[in-house]
Short mmCIF file of C-alpha atoms in Angstrom, two decimals:
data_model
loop_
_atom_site.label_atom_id
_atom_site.label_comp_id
_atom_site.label_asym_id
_atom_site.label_seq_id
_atom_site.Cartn_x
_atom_site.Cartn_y
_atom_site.Cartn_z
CA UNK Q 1 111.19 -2.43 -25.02
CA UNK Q 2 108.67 -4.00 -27.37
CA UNK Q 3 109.35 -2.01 -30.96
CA UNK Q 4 107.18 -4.65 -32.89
CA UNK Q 5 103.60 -6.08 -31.63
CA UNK Q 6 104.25 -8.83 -29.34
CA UNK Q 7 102.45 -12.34 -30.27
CA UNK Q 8 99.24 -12.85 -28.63
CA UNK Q 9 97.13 -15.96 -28.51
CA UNK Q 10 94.65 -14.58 -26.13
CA UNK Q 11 91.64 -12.54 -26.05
CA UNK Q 12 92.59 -8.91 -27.33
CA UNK Q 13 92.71 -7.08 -24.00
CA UNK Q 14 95.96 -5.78 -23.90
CA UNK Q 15 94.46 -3.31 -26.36
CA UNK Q 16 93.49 -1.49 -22.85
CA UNK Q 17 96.95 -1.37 -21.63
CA UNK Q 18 98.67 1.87 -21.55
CA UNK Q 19 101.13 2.43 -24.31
CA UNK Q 20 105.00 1.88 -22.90
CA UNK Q 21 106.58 5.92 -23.05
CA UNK Q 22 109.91 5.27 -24.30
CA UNK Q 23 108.03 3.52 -26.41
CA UNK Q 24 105.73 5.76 -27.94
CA UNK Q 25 109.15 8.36 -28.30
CA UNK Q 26 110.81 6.55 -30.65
CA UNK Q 27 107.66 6.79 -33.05
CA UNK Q 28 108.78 8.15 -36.55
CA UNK Q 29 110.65 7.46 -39.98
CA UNK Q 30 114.48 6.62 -39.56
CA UNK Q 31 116.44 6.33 -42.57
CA UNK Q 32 119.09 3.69 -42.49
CA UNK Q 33 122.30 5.06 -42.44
CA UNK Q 34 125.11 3.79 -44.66
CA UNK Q 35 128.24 4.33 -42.98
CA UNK Q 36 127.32 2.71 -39.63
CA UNK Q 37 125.40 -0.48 -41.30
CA UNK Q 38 125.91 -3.24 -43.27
CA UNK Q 39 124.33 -6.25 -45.28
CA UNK Q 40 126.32 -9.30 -45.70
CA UNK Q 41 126.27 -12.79 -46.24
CA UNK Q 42 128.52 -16.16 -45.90
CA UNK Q 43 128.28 -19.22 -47.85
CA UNK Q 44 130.40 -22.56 -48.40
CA UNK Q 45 132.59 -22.77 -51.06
CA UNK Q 46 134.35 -25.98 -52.55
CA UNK Q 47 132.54 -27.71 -49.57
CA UNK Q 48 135.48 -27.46 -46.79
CA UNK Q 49 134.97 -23.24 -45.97
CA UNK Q 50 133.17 -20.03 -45.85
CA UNK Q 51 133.11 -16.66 -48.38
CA UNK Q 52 132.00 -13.80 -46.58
CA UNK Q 53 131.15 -10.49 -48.58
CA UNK Q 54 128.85 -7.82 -48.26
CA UNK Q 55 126.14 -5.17 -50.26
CA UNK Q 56 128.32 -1.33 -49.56
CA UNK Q 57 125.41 0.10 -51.60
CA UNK Q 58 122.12 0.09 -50.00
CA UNK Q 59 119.31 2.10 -48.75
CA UNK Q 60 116.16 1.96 -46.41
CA UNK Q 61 113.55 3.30 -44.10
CA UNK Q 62 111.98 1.84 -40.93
CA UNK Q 63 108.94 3.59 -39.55
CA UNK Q 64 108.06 2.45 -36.04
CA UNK Q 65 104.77 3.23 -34.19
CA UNK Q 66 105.29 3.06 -30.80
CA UNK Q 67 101.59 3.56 -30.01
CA UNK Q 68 100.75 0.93 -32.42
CA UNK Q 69 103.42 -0.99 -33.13
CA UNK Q 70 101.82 -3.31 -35.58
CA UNK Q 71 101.80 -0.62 -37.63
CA UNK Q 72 105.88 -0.88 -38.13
CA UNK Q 73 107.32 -1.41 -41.05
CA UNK Q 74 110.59 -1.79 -42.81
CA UNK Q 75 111.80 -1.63 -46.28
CA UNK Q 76 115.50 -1.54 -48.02
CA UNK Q 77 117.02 -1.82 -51.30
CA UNK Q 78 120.20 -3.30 -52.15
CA UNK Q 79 121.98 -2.13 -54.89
CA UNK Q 80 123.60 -5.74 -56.38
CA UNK Q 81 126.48 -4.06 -58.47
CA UNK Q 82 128.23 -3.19 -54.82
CA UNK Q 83 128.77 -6.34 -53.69
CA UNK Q 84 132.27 -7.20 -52.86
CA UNK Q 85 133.96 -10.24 -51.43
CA UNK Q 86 137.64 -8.73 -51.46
CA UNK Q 87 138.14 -10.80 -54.83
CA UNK Q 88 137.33 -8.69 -57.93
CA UNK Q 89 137.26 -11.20 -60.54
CA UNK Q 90 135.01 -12.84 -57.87
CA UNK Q 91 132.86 -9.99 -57.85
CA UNK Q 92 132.68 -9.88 -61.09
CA UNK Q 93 131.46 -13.30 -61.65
CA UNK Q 94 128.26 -12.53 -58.99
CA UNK Q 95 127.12 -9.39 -61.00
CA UNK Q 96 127.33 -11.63 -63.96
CA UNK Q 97 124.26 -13.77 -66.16
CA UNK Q 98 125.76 -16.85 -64.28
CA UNK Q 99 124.16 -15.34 -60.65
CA UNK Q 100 122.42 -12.07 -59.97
CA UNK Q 101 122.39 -10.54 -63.71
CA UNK Q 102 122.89 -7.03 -62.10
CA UNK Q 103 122.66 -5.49 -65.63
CA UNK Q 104 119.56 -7.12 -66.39
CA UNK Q 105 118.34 -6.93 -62.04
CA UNK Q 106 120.22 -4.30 -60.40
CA UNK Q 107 118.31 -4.25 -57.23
CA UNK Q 108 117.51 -6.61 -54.17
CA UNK Q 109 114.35 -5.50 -51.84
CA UNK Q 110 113.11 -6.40 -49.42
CA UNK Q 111 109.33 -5.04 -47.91
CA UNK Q 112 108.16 -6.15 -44.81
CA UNK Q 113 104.33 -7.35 -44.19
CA UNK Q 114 104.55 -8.37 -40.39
CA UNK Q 115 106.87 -7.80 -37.64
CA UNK Q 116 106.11 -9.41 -33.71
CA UNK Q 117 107.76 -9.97 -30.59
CA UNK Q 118 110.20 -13.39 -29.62
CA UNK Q 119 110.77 -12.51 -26.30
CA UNK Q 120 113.35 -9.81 -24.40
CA UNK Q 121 114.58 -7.37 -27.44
CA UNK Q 122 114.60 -9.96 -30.04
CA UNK Q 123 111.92 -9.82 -33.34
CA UNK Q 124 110.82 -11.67 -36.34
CA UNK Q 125 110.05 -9.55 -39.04
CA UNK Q 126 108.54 -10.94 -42.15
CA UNK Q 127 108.70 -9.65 -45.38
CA UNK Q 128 108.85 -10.05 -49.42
CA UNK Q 129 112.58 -10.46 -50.59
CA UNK Q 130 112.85 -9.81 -53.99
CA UNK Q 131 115.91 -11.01 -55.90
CA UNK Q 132 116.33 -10.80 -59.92
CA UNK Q 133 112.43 -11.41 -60.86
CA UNK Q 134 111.57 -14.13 -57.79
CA UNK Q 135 109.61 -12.67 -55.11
CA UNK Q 136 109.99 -14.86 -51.69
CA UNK Q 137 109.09 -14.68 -48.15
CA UNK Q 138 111.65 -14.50 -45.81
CA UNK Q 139 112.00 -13.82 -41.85
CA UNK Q 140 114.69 -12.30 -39.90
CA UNK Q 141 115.41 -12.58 -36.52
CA UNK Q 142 116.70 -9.48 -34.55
CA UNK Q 143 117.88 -8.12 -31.99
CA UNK Q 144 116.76 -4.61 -30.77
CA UNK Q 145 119.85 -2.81 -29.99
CA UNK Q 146 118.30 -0.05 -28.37
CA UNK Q 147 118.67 3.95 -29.16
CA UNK Q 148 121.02 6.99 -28.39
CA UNK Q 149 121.23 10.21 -29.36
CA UNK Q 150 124.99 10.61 -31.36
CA UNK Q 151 127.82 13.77 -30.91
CA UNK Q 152 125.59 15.27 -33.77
CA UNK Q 153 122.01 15.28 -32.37
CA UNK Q 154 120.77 12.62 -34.14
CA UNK Q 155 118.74 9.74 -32.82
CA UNK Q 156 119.20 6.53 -33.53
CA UNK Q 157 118.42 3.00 -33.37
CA UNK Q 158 120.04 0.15 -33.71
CA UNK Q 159 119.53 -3.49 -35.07
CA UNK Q 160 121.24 -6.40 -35.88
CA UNK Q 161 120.38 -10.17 -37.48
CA UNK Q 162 120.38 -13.04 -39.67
CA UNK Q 163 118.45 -15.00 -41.74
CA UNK Q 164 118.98 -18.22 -43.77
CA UNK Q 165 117.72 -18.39 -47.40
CA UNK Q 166 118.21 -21.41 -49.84
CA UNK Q 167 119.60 -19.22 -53.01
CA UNK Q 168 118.25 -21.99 -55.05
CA UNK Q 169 114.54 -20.99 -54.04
CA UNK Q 170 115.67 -17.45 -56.18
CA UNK Q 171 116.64 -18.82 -59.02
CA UNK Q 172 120.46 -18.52 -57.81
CA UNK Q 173 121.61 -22.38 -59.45
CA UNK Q 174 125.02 -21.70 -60.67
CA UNK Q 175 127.43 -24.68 -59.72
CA UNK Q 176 130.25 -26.69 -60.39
CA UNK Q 177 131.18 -29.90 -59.57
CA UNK Q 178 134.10 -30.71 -57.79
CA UNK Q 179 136.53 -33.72 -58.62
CA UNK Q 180 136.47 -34.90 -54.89
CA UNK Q 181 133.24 -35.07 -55.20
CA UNK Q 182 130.00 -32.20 -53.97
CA UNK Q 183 130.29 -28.74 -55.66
CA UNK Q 184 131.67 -25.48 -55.76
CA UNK Q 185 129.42 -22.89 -53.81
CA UNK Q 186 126.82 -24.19 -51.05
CA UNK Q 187 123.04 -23.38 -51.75
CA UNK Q 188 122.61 -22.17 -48.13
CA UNK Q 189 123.26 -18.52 -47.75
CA UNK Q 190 123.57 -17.03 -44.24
CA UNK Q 191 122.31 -13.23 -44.26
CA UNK Q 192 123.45 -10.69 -41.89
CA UNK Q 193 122.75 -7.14 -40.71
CA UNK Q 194 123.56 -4.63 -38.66
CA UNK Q 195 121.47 -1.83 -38.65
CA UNK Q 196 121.61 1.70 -37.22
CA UNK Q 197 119.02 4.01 -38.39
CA UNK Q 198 118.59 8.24 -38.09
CA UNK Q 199 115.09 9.29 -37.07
CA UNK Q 200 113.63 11.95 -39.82
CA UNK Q 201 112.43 15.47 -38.82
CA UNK Q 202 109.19 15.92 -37.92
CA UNK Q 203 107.05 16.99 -41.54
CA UNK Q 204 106.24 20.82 -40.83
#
């Protein structure tokens, strides 16, 4: 099911086809829910393994055409303060001057501008990712999950994927070196999501 305009080099007749009907049902707002998603990330530290944490404090909308689906677009904000790597003095030294300033830049955004097809159920969407005051592009791959209705009516749709940034290209430079020789935390940051999003009530 194709929720984002499939790439297409040739002339523009597929604007004839008839639109896809499961499709064109899950056209609407969803709100990304909280509870069932999650924004994380994983990067080297002192060169030999992996940190993993996560953002517990973000917030987001996807609105899908299904009749146009170029029309799609996603946004989410990331509230930088809720970031937690199961180390609080770690924590603590993120939110700091020394990496994301969260006092000074207490939100990470991200706004889409494009979104297209790979193949199957999987999507690039491209977008602005905003972190402290450096605006970047950045594209994430995903995987279309598909959609259900839950135990409470509500219905859903689900996502998940990653994306690699270089934190250096947001003004993310904190280091140390190490006595053996490289440094403390890696420059290449793995991002991941997981996505499941409520569909809004029709506007009266």
């Amino acid at each position: 099911m194709a929720l984002f305009n499939r790439k297409n080099t040739a002339p523009s007749t597929t604007a004839t086809l008839a639109v896809d009907p499961a499709l064109a049902a899950l056209t609407g707002t969803y709100t990304i829910d909280p509870a069932h998603s999650s924004i994380g990330f994983t990067v080297r530290h002192a060169m030999v393994t992996n940190v993993r944490g996560s953002f517990g404090d973000h917030e987001g909308t996807l609105v899908l055409d299904g009749t146009d689906p170029s029309a799609s677009t996603a946004s989410i904000d990331v509230k930088i303060s809720s970031v937690d790597t199961g180390i609080a003095d770690r924590d603590g030294h993120l939110v700091s001057g020394d990496f994301f300033d969260a006092e000074t830049f207490p939100l990470m955004t991200f706004r889409s501008t494009q979104a297209e097809q790979l193949g199957g159920e999987t999507f690039r969407i491209t977008g602005d990712l905003t972190i402290k005051d450096v605006t970047r592009p950045l594209s994430i791959d995903l995987e279309f999950n598909g959609s259900a209705t839950d135990p409470y009516g509500n219905q859903r749709v689900g996502f998940e994927g990653s994306a690699e940034i270089l934190r250096s290209d947001w003004g993310l430079t904190y280091n140390a070196a190490l006595e053996t020789g490289g440094v403390l935390v890696g420059d290449k940051v793995k991002l991941n999501f997981d996505i499941s999003a409520i569909k809004s009530a029709p506007q009266a």
